[in-house]
mmCIF file of C-alpha atoms in Angstrom:
data_model
loop_
_atom_site.group_PDB
_atom_site.id
_atom_site.type_symbol
_atom_site.label_atom_id
_atom_site.label_comp_id
_atom_site.label_asym_id
_atom_site.label_seq_id
_atom_site.Cartn_x
_atom_site.Cartn_y
_atom_site.Cartn_z
ATOM 1 C CA UNK C 929 -73.979 -54.718 -12.057
ATOM 2 C CA UNK C 930 -77.391 -56.404 -11.791
ATOM 3 C CA UNK C 931 -77.922 -60.018 -10.652
ATOM 4 C CA UNK C 932 -81.048 -61.870 -11.810
ATOM 5 C CA UNK C 933 -81.833 -65.583 -11.253
ATOM 6 C CA UNK C 934 -78.248 -66.447 -10.574
ATOM 7 C CA UNK C 935 -77.007 -64.692 -13.717
ATOM 8 C CA UNK C 936 -74.768 -61.677 -13.487
ATOM 9 C CA UNK C 937 -75.291 -58.763 -15.869
ATOM 10 C CA UNK C 938 -72.433 -56.295 -16.030
ATOM 11 C CA UNK C 939 -73.053 -52.646 -16.858
ATOM 12 C CA UNK C 940 -69.906 -50.987 -18.147
ATOM 13 C CA UNK C 941 -69.498 -47.210 -18.139
ATOM 14 C CA UNK C 942 -66.431 -45.462 -19.495
ATOM 15 C CA UNK C 943 -64.931 -42.033 -18.998
ATOM 16 C CA UNK C 944 -65.457 -39.338 -21.591
ATOM 17 C CA UNK C 945 -62.403 -38.978 -23.826
ATOM 18 C CA UNK C 946 -59.643 -37.258 -21.879
ATOM 19 C CA UNK C 947 -56.780 -34.955 -22.691
ATOM 20 C CA UNK C 948 -53.680 -37.023 -23.477
ATOM 21 C CA UNK C 949 -52.057 -36.331 -20.108
ATOM 22 C CA UNK C 950 -55.163 -37.730 -18.375
ATOM 23 C CA UNK C 951 -55.939 -40.618 -20.721
ATOM 24 C CA UNK C 952 -56.337 -43.913 -18.918
ATOM 25 C CA UNK C 953 -58.240 -46.016 -21.438
ATOM 26 C CA UNK C 954 -58.225 -49.574 -20.143
ATOM 27 C CA UNK C 955 -55.574 -51.723 -21.855
ATOM 28 C CA UNK C 956 -58.196 -54.455 -22.206
ATOM 29 C CA UNK C 957 -60.001 -52.216 -24.702
ATOM 30 C CA UNK C 958 -57.011 -52.248 -27.054
ATOM 31 C CA UNK C 959 -56.633 -55.024 -29.584
ATOM 32 C CA UNK C 960 -53.455 -57.109 -29.112
ATOM 33 C CA UNK C 961 -50.886 -56.741 -31.915
ATOM 34 C CA UNK C 962 -52.945 -53.751 -32.987
ATOM 35 C CA UNK C 963 -51.003 -52.507 -36.001
ATOM 36 C CA UNK C 964 -50.529 -56.022 -37.428
ATOM 37 C CA UNK C 965 -54.253 -56.764 -37.104
ATOM 38 C CA UNK C 966 -55.203 -53.457 -38.692
ATOM 39 C CA UNK C 967 -52.879 -53.961 -41.654
ATOM 40 C CA UNK C 968 -54.245 -57.495 -42.131
ATOM 41 C CA UNK C 969 -57.810 -56.163 -42.214
ATOM 42 C CA UNK C 970 -56.958 -53.565 -44.854
ATOM 43 C CA UNK C 971 -54.613 -55.608 -47.038
ATOM 44 C CA UNK C 972 -57.286 -56.174 -49.713
ATOM 45 C CA UNK C 973 -58.757 -52.668 -49.551
ATOM 46 C CA UNK C 974 -57.850 -50.325 -52.379
ATOM 47 C CA UNK C 975 -56.844 -46.704 -51.682
ATOM 48 C CA UNK C 976 -59.857 -44.437 -52.150
ATOM 49 C CA UNK C 977 -62.333 -47.116 -51.044
ATOM 50 C CA UNK C 978 -65.342 -46.068 -48.985
ATOM 51 C CA UNK C 979 -65.223 -47.866 -45.610
ATOM 52 C CA UNK C 980 -68.759 -46.939 -44.504
ATOM 53 C CA UNK C 981 -69.914 -50.582 -44.567
ATOM 54 C CA UNK C 982 -66.567 -52.039 -43.485
ATOM 55 C CA UNK C 983 -67.095 -54.474 -40.617
ATOM 56 C CA UNK C 984 -64.651 -53.892 -37.772
ATOM 57 C CA UNK C 985 -64.150 -56.933 -35.488
ATOM 58 C CA UNK C 986 -65.421 -56.429 -31.912
ATOM 59 C CA UNK C 987 -61.867 -56.693 -30.578
ATOM 60 C CA UNK C 988 -61.374 -53.109 -31.784
ATOM 61 C CA UNK C 989 -64.442 -51.757 -29.932
ATOM 62 C CA UNK C 990 -64.612 -50.216 -26.495
ATOM 63 C CA UNK C 991 -67.837 -50.004 -24.429
ATOM 64 C CA UNK C 992 -69.262 -46.757 -25.752
ATOM 65 C CA UNK C 993 -71.703 -46.108 -28.597
ATOM 66 C CA UNK C 994 -71.135 -43.645 -31.427
ATOM 67 C CA UNK C 995 -74.184 -41.692 -30.236
ATOM 68 C CA UNK C 996 -72.713 -41.365 -26.752
ATOM 69 C CA UNK C 997 -69.492 -39.966 -28.248
ATOM 70 C CA UNK C 998 -71.517 -37.309 -30.079
ATOM 71 C CA UNK C 999 -73.545 -36.460 -26.982
ATOM 72 C CA UNK C 1000 -70.536 -36.224 -24.682
ATOM 73 C CA UNK C 1001 -69.067 -33.441 -26.807
ATOM 74 C CA UNK C 1002 -72.085 -31.330 -25.793
ATOM 75 C CA UNK C 1003 -72.803 -32.233 -22.163
ATOM 76 C CA UNK C 1004 -69.401 -33.300 -20.801
ATOM 77 C CA UNK C 1005 -67.613 -30.065 -19.959
ATOM 78 C CA UNK C 1006 -65.958 -28.701 -16.844
ATOM 79 C CA UNK C 1007 -67.026 -25.106 -17.592
ATOM 80 C CA UNK C 1008 -70.295 -23.717 -18.886
ATOM 81 C CA UNK C 1009 -69.249 -22.434 -22.297
ATOM 82 C CA UNK C 1010 -72.851 -22.335 -23.544
ATOM 83 C CA UNK C 1011 -73.764 -19.829 -20.850
ATOM 84 C CA UNK C 1012 -70.832 -17.665 -21.928
ATOM 85 C CA UNK C 1013 -72.148 -17.706 -25.496
ATOM 86 C CA UNK C 1014 -75.462 -16.322 -24.289
ATOM 87 C CA UNK C 1015 -74.076 -13.718 -21.874
ATOM 88 C CA UNK C 1016 -71.868 -11.810 -24.322
ATOM 89 C CA UNK C 1017 -72.675 -8.093 -24.339
ATOM 90 C CA UNK C 1018 -72.137 -7.579 -28.072
ATOM 91 C CA UNK C 1019 -72.613 -9.726 -31.188
ATOM 92 C CA UNK C 1020 -68.822 -9.976 -31.514
ATOM 93 C CA UNK C 1021 -68.437 -11.109 -27.888
ATOM 94 C CA UNK C 1022 -71.077 -13.785 -28.413
ATOM 95 C CA UNK C 1023 -69.578 -14.880 -31.724
ATOM 96 C CA UNK C 1024 -66.108 -15.274 -30.178
ATOM 97 C CA UNK C 1025 -67.633 -17.376 -27.384
ATOM 98 C CA UNK C 1026 -69.395 -19.550 -29.973
ATOM 99 C CA UNK C 1027 -66.039 -20.132 -31.689
ATOM 100 C CA UNK C 1028 -64.597 -21.250 -28.342
ATOM 101 C CA UNK C 1029 -67.594 -23.522 -27.711
ATOM 102 C CA UNK C 1030 -67.231 -25.062 -31.186
ATOM 103 C CA UNK C 1031 -63.573 -25.844 -30.435
ATOM 104 C CA UNK C 1032 -64.619 -27.493 -27.157
ATOM 105 C CA UNK C 1033 -66.662 -30.092 -29.066
ATOM 106 C CA UNK C 1034 -63.384 -31.371 -30.574
ATOM 107 C CA UNK C 1035 -62.360 -34.197 -28.252
ATOM 108 C CA UNK C 1036 -59.254 -36.395 -28.024
ATOM 109 C CA UNK C 1037 -59.630 -39.931 -29.366
ATOM 110 C CA UNK C 1038 -57.489 -43.053 -29.073
ATOM 111 C CA UNK C 1039 -55.758 -44.833 -31.938
ATOM 112 C CA UNK C 1040 -56.841 -48.408 -32.595
ATOM 113 C CA UNK C 1041 -60.207 -48.402 -30.846
ATOM 114 C CA UNK C 1042 -63.667 -47.356 -31.990
ATOM 115 C CA UNK C 1043 -67.152 -47.030 -30.469
ATOM 116 C CA UNK C 1044 -69.877 -49.489 -31.355
ATOM 117 C CA UNK C 1045 -72.030 -48.607 -34.360
ATOM 118 C CA UNK C 1046 -75.503 -47.515 -33.341
ATOM 119 C CA UNK C 1047 -78.601 -49.393 -34.482
ATOM 120 C CA UNK C 1048 -81.450 -47.747 -36.386
ATOM 121 C CA UNK C 1049 -83.694 -45.864 -33.973
ATOM 122 C CA UNK C 1050 -81.231 -46.141 -31.076
ATOM 123 C CA UNK C 1051 -81.236 -43.081 -28.840
ATOM 124 C CA UNK C 1052 -79.029 -41.514 -26.193
ATOM 125 C CA UNK C 1053 -80.695 -39.179 -23.675
ATOM 126 C CA UNK C 1054 -78.993 -36.906 -21.158
ATOM 127 C CA UNK C 1055 -80.197 -34.174 -18.810
ATOM 128 C CA UNK C 1056 -77.546 -32.044 -17.123
ATOM 129 C CA UNK C 1057 -79.062 -29.247 -15.113
ATOM 130 C CA UNK C 1058 -81.162 -27.251 -17.590
ATOM 131 C CA UNK C 1059 -79.510 -28.857 -20.623
ATOM 132 C CA UNK C 1060 -81.466 -31.679 -22.260
ATOM 133 C CA UNK C 1061 -79.782 -33.675 -25.016
ATOM 134 C CA UNK C 1062 -81.257 -36.294 -27.344
ATOM 135 C CA UNK C 1063 -79.191 -38.094 -29.990
ATOM 136 C CA UNK C 1064 -80.766 -40.589 -32.394
ATOM 137 C CA UNK C 1065 -79.554 -42.818 -35.211
ATOM 138 C CA UNK C 1066 -81.997 -41.794 -37.929
ATOM 139 C CA UNK C 1067 -80.501 -43.751 -40.837
ATOM 140 C CA UNK C 1068 -78.146 -46.686 -41.363
ATOM 141 C CA UNK C 1069 -77.500 -46.477 -45.099
ATOM 142 C CA UNK C 1070 -76.082 -43.895 -45.146
ATOM 143 C CA UNK C 1071 -75.311 -43.739 -41.390
ATOM 144 C CA UNK C 1072 -76.832 -40.451 -40.214
ATOM 145 C CA UNK C 1073 -77.084 -39.284 -36.598
ATOM 146 C CA UNK C 1074 -79.193 -36.364 -35.388
ATOM 147 C CA UNK C 1075 -78.843 -34.377 -32.177
ATOM 148 C CA UNK C 1076 -81.336 -32.019 -30.587
ATOM 149 C CA UNK C 1077 -80.566 -30.170 -27.375
ATOM 150 C CA UNK C 1078 -82.187 -27.342 -25.421
ATOM 151 C CA UNK C 1079 -81.206 -25.252 -22.430
ATOM 152 C CA UNK C 1080 -84.418 -23.860 -20.994
ATOM 153 C CA UNK C 1081 -82.704 -21.407 -18.644
ATOM 154 C CA UNK C 1082 -80.460 -19.901 -21.314
ATOM 155 C CA UNK C 1083 -83.091 -20.290 -24.074
ATOM 156 C CA UNK C 1084 -80.571 -22.077 -26.314
ATOM 157 C CA UNK C 1085 -81.304 -24.735 -28.923
ATOM 158 C CA UNK C 1086 -78.910 -27.022 -30.803
ATOM 159 C CA UNK C 1087 -79.640 -29.102 -33.908
ATOM 160 C CA UNK C 1088 -76.998 -31.352 -35.451
ATOM 161 C CA UNK C 1089 -77.187 -33.764 -38.340
ATOM 162 C CA UNK C 1090 -74.022 -35.544 -39.388
ATOM 163 C CA UNK C 1091 -72.808 -38.459 -41.469
ATOM 164 C CA UNK C 1092 -69.275 -39.875 -41.248
ATOM 165 C CA UNK C 1093 -67.782 -41.029 -44.560
ATOM 166 C CA UNK C 1094 -64.525 -42.940 -43.914
ATOM 167 C CA UNK C 1095 -62.172 -43.522 -46.839
ATOM 168 C CA UNK C 1096 -58.963 -45.517 -47.064
ATOM 169 C CA UNK C 1097 -55.998 -43.446 -48.270
ATOM 170 C CA UNK C 1098 -53.365 -46.185 -48.393
ATOM 171 C CA UNK C 1099 -51.375 -45.212 -45.300
ATOM 172 C CA UNK C 1100 -54.257 -43.557 -43.483
ATOM 173 C CA UNK C 1101 -58.031 -43.441 -43.097
ATOM 174 C CA UNK C 1102 -59.865 -40.127 -43.290
ATOM 175 C CA UNK C 1103 -63.385 -39.929 -41.900
ATOM 176 C CA UNK C 1104 -65.051 -36.915 -43.433
ATOM 177 C CA UNK C 1105 -67.963 -35.668 -41.333
ATOM 178 C CA UNK C 1106 -70.748 -34.379 -43.597
ATOM 179 C CA UNK C 1107 -73.614 -32.350 -42.233
ATOM 180 C CA UNK C 1108 -74.414 -29.147 -40.391
ATOM 181 C CA UNK C 1109 -74.574 -27.984 -36.788
ATOM 182 C CA UNK C 1110 -76.883 -25.178 -35.667
ATOM 183 C CA UNK C 1111 -76.644 -23.274 -32.386
ATOM 184 C CA UNK C 1112 -79.516 -20.879 -31.699
ATOM 185 C CA UNK C 1113 -79.249 -18.102 -29.089
ATOM 186 C CA UNK C 1114 -82.951 -17.355 -29.050
ATOM 187 C CA UNK C 1115 -82.721 -14.455 -26.568
ATOM 188 C CA UNK C 1116 -80.654 -12.592 -29.159
ATOM 189 C CA UNK C 1117 -82.364 -13.901 -32.311
ATOM 190 C CA UNK C 1118 -79.055 -15.326 -33.561
ATOM 191 C CA UNK C 1119 -78.364 -18.637 -35.317
ATOM 192 C CA UNK C 1120 -74.845 -19.949 -35.758
ATOM 193 C CA UNK C 1121 -74.170 -22.431 -38.535
ATOM 194 C CA UNK C 1122 -71.041 -24.594 -38.519
ATOM 195 C CA UNK C 1123 -69.559 -27.850 -39.703
ATOM 196 C CA UNK C 1124 -67.198 -30.387 -38.110
ATOM 197 C CA UNK C 1125 -63.520 -31.155 -38.721
ATOM 198 C CA UNK C 1126 -62.589 -34.548 -40.170
ATOM 199 C CA UNK C 1127 -60.876 -37.395 -38.335
ATOM 200 C CA UNK C 1128 -57.584 -38.579 -39.817
ATOM 201 C CA UNK C 1129 -56.240 -41.952 -38.667
ATOM 202 C CA UNK C 1130 -52.580 -42.414 -39.595
ATOM 203 C CA UNK C 1131 -51.449 -46.025 -39.953
ATOM 204 C CA UNK C 1132 -47.950 -45.596 -41.407
ATOM 205 C CA UNK C 1133 -45.218 -44.602 -40.858
ATOM 206 C CA UNK C 1134 -46.189 -43.459 -37.351
ATOM 207 C CA UNK C 1135 -49.627 -44.548 -36.057
ATOM 208 C CA UNK C 1136 -51.746 -41.726 -34.686
ATOM 209 C CA UNK C 1137 -55.002 -39.850 -34.927
ATOM 210 C CA UNK C 1138 -55.766 -36.166 -35.589
ATOM 211 C CA UNK C 1139 -58.644 -33.808 -36.304
ATOM 212 C CA UNK C 1140 -58.010 -32.038 -39.601
ATOM 213 C CA UNK C 1141 -59.773 -29.838 -42.130
ATOM 214 C CA UNK C 1142 -61.600 -26.520 -42.255
ATOM 215 C CA UNK C 1143 -64.478 -25.429 -40.034
ATOM 216 C CA UNK C 1144 -66.621 -22.465 -41.050
ATOM 217 C CA UNK C 1145 -68.847 -20.715 -38.531
ATOM 218 C CA UNK C 1146 -71.269 -18.022 -39.622
ATOM 219 C CA UNK C 1147 -74.084 -15.975 -38.144
ATOM 220 C CA UNK C 1148 -76.408 -14.672 -40.903
ATOM 221 C CA UNK C 1149 -78.018 -12.134 -38.567
ATOM 222 C CA UNK C 1150 -74.760 -10.329 -37.739
ATOM 223 C CA UNK C 1151 -72.659 -11.111 -40.811
ATOM 224 C CA UNK C 1152 -69.808 -12.432 -38.666
ATOM 225 C CA UNK C 1153 -67.831 -15.388 -40.028
ATOM 226 C CA UNK C 1154 -65.013 -17.553 -38.676
ATOM 227 C CA UNK C 1155 -62.710 -19.628 -40.856
ATOM 228 C CA UNK C 1156 -60.863 -22.159 -38.704
ATOM 229 C CA UNK C 1157 -58.303 -24.687 -39.926
ATOM 230 C CA UNK C 1158 -57.362 -27.820 -37.969
ATOM 231 C CA UNK C 1159 -53.908 -28.919 -39.058
ATOM 232 C CA UNK C 1160 -50.473 -30.310 -38.223
ATOM 233 C CA UNK C 1161 -47.168 -28.612 -38.938
ATOM 234 C CA UNK C 1162 -44.713 -30.181 -41.361
ATOM 235 C CA UNK C 1163 -42.837 -33.257 -40.185
ATOM 236 C CA UNK C 1164 -40.330 -35.670 -41.700
ATOM 237 C CA UNK C 1165 -41.974 -39.025 -42.569
ATOM 238 C CA UNK C 1166 -44.489 -38.533 -39.769
ATOM 239 C CA UNK C 1167 -41.847 -37.801 -37.123
ATOM 240 C CA UNK C 1168 -41.622 -34.480 -35.310
ATOM 241 C CA UNK C 1169 -43.687 -31.446 -36.153
ATOM 242 C CA UNK C 1170 -46.550 -30.060 -34.100
ATOM 243 C CA UNK C 1171 -50.035 -31.510 -34.130
ATOM 244 C CA UNK C 1172 -53.481 -30.359 -33.049
ATOM 245 C CA UNK C 1173 -52.918 -26.843 -34.344
ATOM 246 C CA UNK C 1174 -55.672 -24.320 -34.952
ATOM 247 C CA UNK C 1175 -55.246 -21.356 -37.286
ATOM 248 C CA UNK C 1176 -57.910 -19.028 -38.561
ATOM 249 C CA UNK C 1177 -59.647 -15.681 -38.521
ATOM 250 C CA UNK C 1178 -62.879 -13.983 -37.511
ATOM 251 C CA UNK C 1179 -64.166 -11.439 -39.990
ATOM 252 C CA UNK C 1180 -67.035 -9.123 -40.749
ATOM 253 C CA UNK C 1181 -68.344 -10.436 -44.072
ATOM 254 C CA UNK C 1182 -70.234 -7.221 -44.868
ATOM 255 C CA UNK C 1183 -67.014 -5.183 -44.702
ATOM 256 C CA UNK C 1184 -64.677 -7.992 -45.809
ATOM 257 C CA UNK C 1185 -62.577 -7.021 -42.792
ATOM 258 C CA UNK C 1186 -60.588 -9.406 -40.583
ATOM 259 C CA UNK C 1187 -61.327 -8.581 -36.926
ATOM 260 C CA UNK C 1188 -59.346 -11.285 -35.128
ATOM 261 C CA UNK C 1189 -56.642 -13.800 -35.974
ATOM 262 C CA UNK C 1190 -57.091 -17.175 -34.270
ATOM 263 C CA UNK C 1191 -54.102 -19.295 -33.211
ATOM 264 C CA UNK C 1192 -53.339 -22.135 -30.821
ATOM 265 C CA UNK C 1193 -53.842 -25.841 -30.111
ATOM 266 C CA UNK C 1194 -57.328 -27.272 -29.663
ATOM 267 C CA UNK C 1195 -56.113 -29.532 -26.841
ATOM 268 C CA UNK C 1196 -54.342 -26.665 -25.011
ATOM 269 C CA UNK C 1197 -54.833 -22.923 -25.450
ATOM 270 C CA UNK C 1198 -56.466 -20.951 -28.262
ATOM 271 C CA UNK C 1199 -55.931 -17.182 -28.500
ATOM 272 C CA UNK C 1200 -57.279 -14.372 -30.660
ATOM 273 C CA UNK C 1201 -55.371 -11.272 -31.721
ATOM 274 C CA UNK C 1202 -57.248 -8.033 -32.404
ATOM 275 C CA UNK C 1203 -56.080 -6.859 -35.835
ATOM 276 C CA UNK C 1204 -56.665 -3.204 -34.867
ATOM 277 C CA UNK C 1205 -55.126 -2.958 -31.406
ATOM 278 C CA UNK C 1206 -52.802 -5.951 -31.484
ATOM 279 C CA UNK C 1207 -54.265 -7.143 -28.161
ATOM 280 C CA UNK C 1208 -54.005 -10.904 -27.594
ATOM 281 C CA UNK C 1209 -56.329 -12.826 -25.272
ATOM 282 C CA UNK C 1210 -57.239 -16.422 -24.506
ATOM 283 C CA UNK C 1211 -60.684 -17.531 -25.673
ATOM 284 C CA UNK C 1212 -60.345 -21.261 -24.977
ATOM 285 C CA UNK C 1213 -58.422 -23.328 -22.424
ATOM 286 C CA UNK C 1214 -58.901 -27.077 -22.945
ATOM 287 C CA UNK C 1215 -57.683 -27.860 -19.450
ATOM 288 C CA UNK C 1216 -60.446 -25.716 -17.962
ATOM 289 C CA UNK C 1217 -63.116 -26.854 -20.423
ATOM 290 C CA UNK C 1218 -62.653 -30.608 -20.818
ATOM 291 C CA UNK C 1219 -60.254 -31.669 -18.060
ATOM 292 C CA UNK C 1220 -61.073 -33.890 -15.104
ATOM 293 C CA UNK C 1221 -64.118 -35.549 -16.681
ATOM 294 C CA UNK C 1222 -65.018 -38.542 -14.526
ATOM 295 C CA UNK C 1223 -66.686 -41.885 -15.158
ATOM 296 C CA UNK C 1224 -70.385 -41.806 -14.160
ATOM 297 C CA UNK C 1225 -71.487 -43.906 -11.182
ATOM 298 C CA UNK C 1226 -74.870 -45.649 -11.078
ATOM 299 C CA UNK C 1227 -76.965 -44.321 -8.200
ATOM 300 C CA UNK C 1228 -80.223 -46.204 -8.772
ATOM 301 C CA UNK C 1229 -79.672 -49.794 -9.947
ATOM 302 C CA UNK C 1230 -83.420 -50.486 -9.775
ATOM 303 C CA UNK C 1231 -83.923 -48.187 -12.754
ATOM 304 C CA UNK C 1232 -81.618 -50.254 -14.960
ATOM 305 C CA UNK C 1233 -83.769 -52.473 -17.168
ATOM 306 C CA UNK C 1234 -82.239 -55.341 -19.140
ATOM 307 C CA UNK C 1235 -82.608 -56.648 -21.844
ATOM 308 C CA UNK C 1236 -84.542 -53.712 -23.406
ATOM 309 C CA UNK C 1237 -82.502 -51.190 -25.384
ATOM 310 C CA UNK C 1238 -83.477 -48.334 -23.107
ATOM 311 C CA UNK C 1239 -81.272 -48.038 -20.030
ATOM 312 C CA UNK C 1240 -81.551 -45.007 -17.808
ATOM 313 C CA UNK C 1241 -78.583 -44.313 -15.560
ATOM 314 C CA UNK C 1242 -78.916 -41.661 -12.874
ATOM 315 C CA UNK C 1243 -75.627 -40.074 -11.938
ATOM 316 C CA UNK C 1244 -74.268 -37.002 -10.278
ATOM 317 C CA UNK C 1245 -72.688 -34.373 -12.469
ATOM 318 C CA UNK C 1246 -69.808 -34.040 -10.042
ATOM 319 C CA UNK C 1247 -68.879 -37.584 -11.021
ATOM 320 C CA UNK C 1248 -69.220 -36.993 -14.751
ATOM 321 C CA UNK C 1249 -68.434 -33.378 -15.523
ATOM 322 C CA UNK C 1250 -66.844 -31.939 -12.429
ATOM 323 C CA UNK C 1251 -69.808 -29.795 -11.312
ATOM 324 C CA UNK C 1252 -71.680 -30.794 -8.141
ATOM 325 C CA UNK C 1253 -75.356 -31.099 -7.349
ATOM 326 C CA UNK C 1254 -76.723 -31.404 -10.875
ATOM 327 C CA UNK C 1255 -78.442 -34.605 -12.023
ATOM 328 C CA UNK C 1256 -77.415 -36.443 -15.174
ATOM 329 C CA UNK C 1257 -79.427 -39.139 -16.896
ATOM 330 C CA UNK C 1258 -77.604 -41.541 -19.192
ATOM 331 C CA UNK C 1259 -78.057 -44.012 -21.903
ATOM 332 C CA UNK C 1260 -80.463 -45.781 -24.085
#
């Protein structure tokens, strides 16, 4: 915190979203009588209504911006999946690593809480080692966020542009994420195009939250394509079943040939099976990739400036992402 003229200014930093077994979101960030309040808010909303401009009371917010949530999916990792994408010996090796990296950007969320909406022109800047990330709110109506990131050492560039479109479905809310994500491995002259899964918030009969929908990843230069489906298995009235499933395939579009079958859980293990040899191997382990992410700690309070929007927070990556001796700059 920062004390000025007898007034105390608190600076609140929160952990990146954790795997369920590690989740320790402060109870104070959860609205009391959550389900009752949520049903009261939506009682006059018709199924199919667009909730883009729906005003959520602050009691449902936790101290993190929407831009920070987007940025964390890129820079908060325990393993360097981007480097693995670049180091693959063959186009197929690199493509499989890109599929794993794409899965790693899917992060657990908590039911009943939401980040603060970003203001027009608001930005979030982070530098982690050689990775530099900038996220900006470029439009409010519709709400569009843009991300640009570069890794100078690996010669990698990322460009994202996405717009959430939440709709009320009667017993659930589905936030469709429109837009495109580009990952460029410039050393190999390869560009990977992909989209994002949608966020489904179940209200009744059993409250919960899931990533759902189809993600397509393609590399025009190599003709490789991945078709990935985020889904839940069948359950009775919302009880039972298995959630957070991933099913899909990697294929050569020029030959219309399936090379690998993809199967697993995005919050656990994802495997691929070679359709020729039958060999099965792990391409993604969530515990290795996004486990143990820590809350950042302010190292230089003098560089915190209030009340301007820009706030730079210098932290150690060992405190944020589990890797020592790499600087991280935080938020604006």
